[in-house]
Short mmCIF file of C-alpha atoms in Angstrom, two decimals:
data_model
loop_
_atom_site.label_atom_id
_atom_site.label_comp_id
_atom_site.label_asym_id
_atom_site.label_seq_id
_atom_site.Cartn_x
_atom_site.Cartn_y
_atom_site.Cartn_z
CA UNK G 94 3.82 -13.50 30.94
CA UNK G 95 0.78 -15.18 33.27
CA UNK G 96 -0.05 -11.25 34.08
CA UNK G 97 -0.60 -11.11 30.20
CA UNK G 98 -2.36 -14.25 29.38
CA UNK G 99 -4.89 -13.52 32.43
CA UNK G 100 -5.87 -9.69 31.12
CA UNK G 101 -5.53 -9.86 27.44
CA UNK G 102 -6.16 -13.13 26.40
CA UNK G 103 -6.81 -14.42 22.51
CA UNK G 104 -5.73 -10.81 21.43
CA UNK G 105 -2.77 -9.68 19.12
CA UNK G 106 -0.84 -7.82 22.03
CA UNK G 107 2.98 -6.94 21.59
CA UNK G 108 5.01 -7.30 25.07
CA UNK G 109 7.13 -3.95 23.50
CA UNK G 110 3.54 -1.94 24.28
CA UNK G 111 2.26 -3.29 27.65
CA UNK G 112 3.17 0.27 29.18
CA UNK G 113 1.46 1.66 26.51
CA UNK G 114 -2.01 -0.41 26.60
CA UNK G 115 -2.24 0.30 30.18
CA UNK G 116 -1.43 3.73 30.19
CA UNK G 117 -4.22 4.00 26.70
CA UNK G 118 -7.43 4.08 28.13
CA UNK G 119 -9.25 6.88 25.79
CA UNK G 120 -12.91 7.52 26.49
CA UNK G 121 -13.27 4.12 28.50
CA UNK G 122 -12.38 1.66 25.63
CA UNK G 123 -12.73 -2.24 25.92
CA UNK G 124 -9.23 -3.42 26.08
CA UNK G 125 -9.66 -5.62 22.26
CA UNK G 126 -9.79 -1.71 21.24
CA UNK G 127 -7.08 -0.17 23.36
CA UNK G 128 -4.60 -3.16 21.82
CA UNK G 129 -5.81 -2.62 18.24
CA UNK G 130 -5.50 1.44 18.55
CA UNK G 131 -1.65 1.16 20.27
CA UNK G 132 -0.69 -1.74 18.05
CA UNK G 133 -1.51 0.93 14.99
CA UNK G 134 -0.37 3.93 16.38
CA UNK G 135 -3.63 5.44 17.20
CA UNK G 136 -2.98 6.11 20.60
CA UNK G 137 -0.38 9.31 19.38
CA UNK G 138 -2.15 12.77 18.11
CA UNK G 139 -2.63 13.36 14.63
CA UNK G 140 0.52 14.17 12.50
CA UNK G 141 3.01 12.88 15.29
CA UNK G 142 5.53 10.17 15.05
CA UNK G 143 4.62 10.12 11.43
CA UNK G 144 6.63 8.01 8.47
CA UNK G 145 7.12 8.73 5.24
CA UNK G 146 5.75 6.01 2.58
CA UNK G 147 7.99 4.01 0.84
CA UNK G 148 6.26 1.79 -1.15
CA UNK G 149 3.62 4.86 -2.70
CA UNK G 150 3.10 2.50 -5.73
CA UNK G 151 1.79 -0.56 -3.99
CA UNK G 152 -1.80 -1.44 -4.21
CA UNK G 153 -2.19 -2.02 -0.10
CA UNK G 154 -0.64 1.41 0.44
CA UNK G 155 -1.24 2.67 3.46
CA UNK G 156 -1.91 6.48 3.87
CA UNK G 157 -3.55 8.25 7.07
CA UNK G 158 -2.27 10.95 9.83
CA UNK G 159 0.62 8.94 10.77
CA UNK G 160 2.00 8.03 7.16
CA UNK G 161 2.56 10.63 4.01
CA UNK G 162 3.26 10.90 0.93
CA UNK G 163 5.87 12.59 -1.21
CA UNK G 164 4.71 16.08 -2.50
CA UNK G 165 5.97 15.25 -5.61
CA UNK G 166 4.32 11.67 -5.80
CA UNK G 167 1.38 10.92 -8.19
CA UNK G 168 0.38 7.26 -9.67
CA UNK G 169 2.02 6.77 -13.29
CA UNK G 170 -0.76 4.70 -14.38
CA UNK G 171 -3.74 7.44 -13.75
CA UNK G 172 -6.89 6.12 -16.44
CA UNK G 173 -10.05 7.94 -16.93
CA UNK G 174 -13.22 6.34 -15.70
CA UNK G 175 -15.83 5.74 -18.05
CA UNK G 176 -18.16 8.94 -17.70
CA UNK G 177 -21.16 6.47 -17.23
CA UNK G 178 -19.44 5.99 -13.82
CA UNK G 179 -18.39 9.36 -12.50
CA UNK G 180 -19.26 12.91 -12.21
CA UNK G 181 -16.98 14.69 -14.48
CA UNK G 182 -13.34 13.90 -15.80
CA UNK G 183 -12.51 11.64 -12.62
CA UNK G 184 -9.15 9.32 -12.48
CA UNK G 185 -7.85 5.93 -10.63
CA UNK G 186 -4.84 4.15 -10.85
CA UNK G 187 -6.03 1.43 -13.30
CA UNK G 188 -6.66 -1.36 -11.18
CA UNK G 189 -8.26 0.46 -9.27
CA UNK G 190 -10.32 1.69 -12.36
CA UNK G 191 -11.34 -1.40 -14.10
CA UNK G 192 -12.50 -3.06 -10.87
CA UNK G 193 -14.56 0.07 -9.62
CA UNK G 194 -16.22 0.32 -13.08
CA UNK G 195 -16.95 -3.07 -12.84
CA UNK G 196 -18.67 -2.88 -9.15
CA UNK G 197 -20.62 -0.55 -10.77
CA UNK G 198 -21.98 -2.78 -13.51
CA UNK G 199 -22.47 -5.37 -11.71
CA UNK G 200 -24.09 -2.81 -9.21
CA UNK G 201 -26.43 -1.48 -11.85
CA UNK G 202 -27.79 -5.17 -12.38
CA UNK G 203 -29.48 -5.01 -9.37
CA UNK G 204 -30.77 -1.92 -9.58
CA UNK G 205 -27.88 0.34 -7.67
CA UNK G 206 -26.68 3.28 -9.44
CA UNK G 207 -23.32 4.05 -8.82
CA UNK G 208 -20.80 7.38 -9.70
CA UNK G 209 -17.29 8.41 -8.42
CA UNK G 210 -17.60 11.62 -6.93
CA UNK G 211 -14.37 12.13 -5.74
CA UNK G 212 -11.06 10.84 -6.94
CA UNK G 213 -7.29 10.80 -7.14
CA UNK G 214 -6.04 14.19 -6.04
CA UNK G 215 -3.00 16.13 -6.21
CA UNK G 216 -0.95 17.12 -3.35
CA UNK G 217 -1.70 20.81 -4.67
CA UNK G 218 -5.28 19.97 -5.05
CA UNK G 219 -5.20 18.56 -1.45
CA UNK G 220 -3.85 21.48 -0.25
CA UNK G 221 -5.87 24.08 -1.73
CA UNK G 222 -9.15 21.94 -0.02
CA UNK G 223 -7.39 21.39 3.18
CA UNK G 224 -6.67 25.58 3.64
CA UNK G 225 -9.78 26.55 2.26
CA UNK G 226 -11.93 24.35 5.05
CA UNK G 227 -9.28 25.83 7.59
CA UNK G 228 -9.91 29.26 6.36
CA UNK G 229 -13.76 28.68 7.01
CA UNK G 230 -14.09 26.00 10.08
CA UNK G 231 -10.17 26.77 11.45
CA UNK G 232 -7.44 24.08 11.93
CA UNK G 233 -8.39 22.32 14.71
CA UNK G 234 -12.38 21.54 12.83
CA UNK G 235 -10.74 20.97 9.47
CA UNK G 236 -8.75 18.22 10.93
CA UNK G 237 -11.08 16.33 12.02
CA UNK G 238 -12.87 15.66 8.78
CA UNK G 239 -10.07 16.84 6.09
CA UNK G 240 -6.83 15.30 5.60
CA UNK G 241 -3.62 17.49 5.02
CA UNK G 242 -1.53 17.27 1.87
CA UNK G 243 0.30 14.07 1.85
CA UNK G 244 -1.53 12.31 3.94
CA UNK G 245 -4.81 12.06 1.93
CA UNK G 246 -5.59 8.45 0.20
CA UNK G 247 -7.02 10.21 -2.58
CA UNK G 248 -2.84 10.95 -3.95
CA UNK G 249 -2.89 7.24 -3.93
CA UNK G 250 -5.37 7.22 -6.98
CA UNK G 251 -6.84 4.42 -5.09
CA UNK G 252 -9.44 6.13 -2.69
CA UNK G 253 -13.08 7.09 -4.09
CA UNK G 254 -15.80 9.21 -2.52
CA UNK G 255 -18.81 7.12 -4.15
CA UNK G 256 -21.78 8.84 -4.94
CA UNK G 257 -25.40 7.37 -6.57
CA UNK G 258 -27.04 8.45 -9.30
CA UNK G 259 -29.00 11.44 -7.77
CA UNK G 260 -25.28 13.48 -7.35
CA UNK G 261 -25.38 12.32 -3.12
CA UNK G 262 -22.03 10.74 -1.63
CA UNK G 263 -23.21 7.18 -0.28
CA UNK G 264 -24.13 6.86 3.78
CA UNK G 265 -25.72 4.78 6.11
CA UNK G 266 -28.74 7.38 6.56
CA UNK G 267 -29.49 9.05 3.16
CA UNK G 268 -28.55 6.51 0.70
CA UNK G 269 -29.45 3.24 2.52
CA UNK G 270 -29.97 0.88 -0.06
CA UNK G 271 -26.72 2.11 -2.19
CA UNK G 272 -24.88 1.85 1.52
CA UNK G 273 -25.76 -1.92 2.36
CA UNK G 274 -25.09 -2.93 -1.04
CA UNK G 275 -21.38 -1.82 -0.91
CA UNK G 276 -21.45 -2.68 2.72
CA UNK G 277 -22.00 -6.48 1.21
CA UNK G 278 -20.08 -6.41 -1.86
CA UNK G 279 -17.33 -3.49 -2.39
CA UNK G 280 -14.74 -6.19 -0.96
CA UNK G 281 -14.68 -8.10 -3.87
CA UNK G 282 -13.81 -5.99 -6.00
CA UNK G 283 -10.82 -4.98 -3.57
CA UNK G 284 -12.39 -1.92 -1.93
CA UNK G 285 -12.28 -1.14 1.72
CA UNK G 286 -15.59 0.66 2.49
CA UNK G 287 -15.23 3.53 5.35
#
């Protein structure tokens, strides 16, 4: 217990993983990092020790490498977005809906033009994306910016790829001023911007 206290103090460390934080020591992180990544099951490769989803309906939902969804599972309560606020026929679960079209108003009073891009996707849909990037980059490239069926947030009908108003998907470098806006507001209207 002293050991502990003296080499990872103030942190959220489990005594279950102290073999694994010390044995986790990817690409020379700070030890805050190594105890967040092990705590969250980071430190495993990509679709290992994975779990299935139980709760797929619940708003906090959480879907990544390590935890999948159903192929059969798809949100009952799918809405349209208004077209003023996506690119096409685009869907959301409609929570998720009303409070994304309403980032965007509020968004659009100051002058930041916002449009989903990307929305809820089917595990088909996900699939047919996912093989077609493998067909062109190969596995190992498409995993590392594509998620496989099941385990993309976008069957959740929660997840949007947010785009402005000139048809290019939000970032730090090209779309700066879009960027730091959602950077300082997106959380309260329940999104997690990543």
């Amino acid at each position: 217990y002293n050991i502990i206290d003296k080499y990872f103090p103030k942190l959220f460390y489990m005594f279950e993983n102290l073999d694994k934080y010390l044995n986790y020591n990817k690409n020379n992180l700070d030890i805050e990092t190594i105890i967040t990544y092990v705590n969250i099951g980071l430190d495993n490769e990509f679709y290992t020790n994975v779990k299935k989803i139980d709760n797929p309906d619940s708003l906090d939902v959480l879907v990544n490498k390590y935890n999948n969804l159903d192929k059969s599972y798809e949100p009952k309560d799918l809405e349209k977005i208004d077209s003023k606020y996506s690119y096409g026929e685009k869907k959301l679960r409609k929570e998720a809906r009303v409070n994304f079209e309403l980032m965007c108003e509020d968004a659009e009073k100051e002058g930041i033009y916002l449009k989903a891009g990307s929305t809820y996707r089917s595990y088909s849909y996900q699939e047919n994306l996912y093989n077609r990037y493998v067909k062109r980059d190969g596995k190992k490239d498409a995993d590392t910016y594509s998620a496989r069926a099941g385990y993309s947030e976008h069957q959740t009908g929660l997840a949007i790829d947010i785009m402005n108003n000139k048809e290019l998907y939000i970032d730090e470098k090209d779309t700066k001023k879009e960027y730091d806006w959602l950077i300082n507001n997106s959380y309260k209207y329940g999104y997690v911007l990543r």
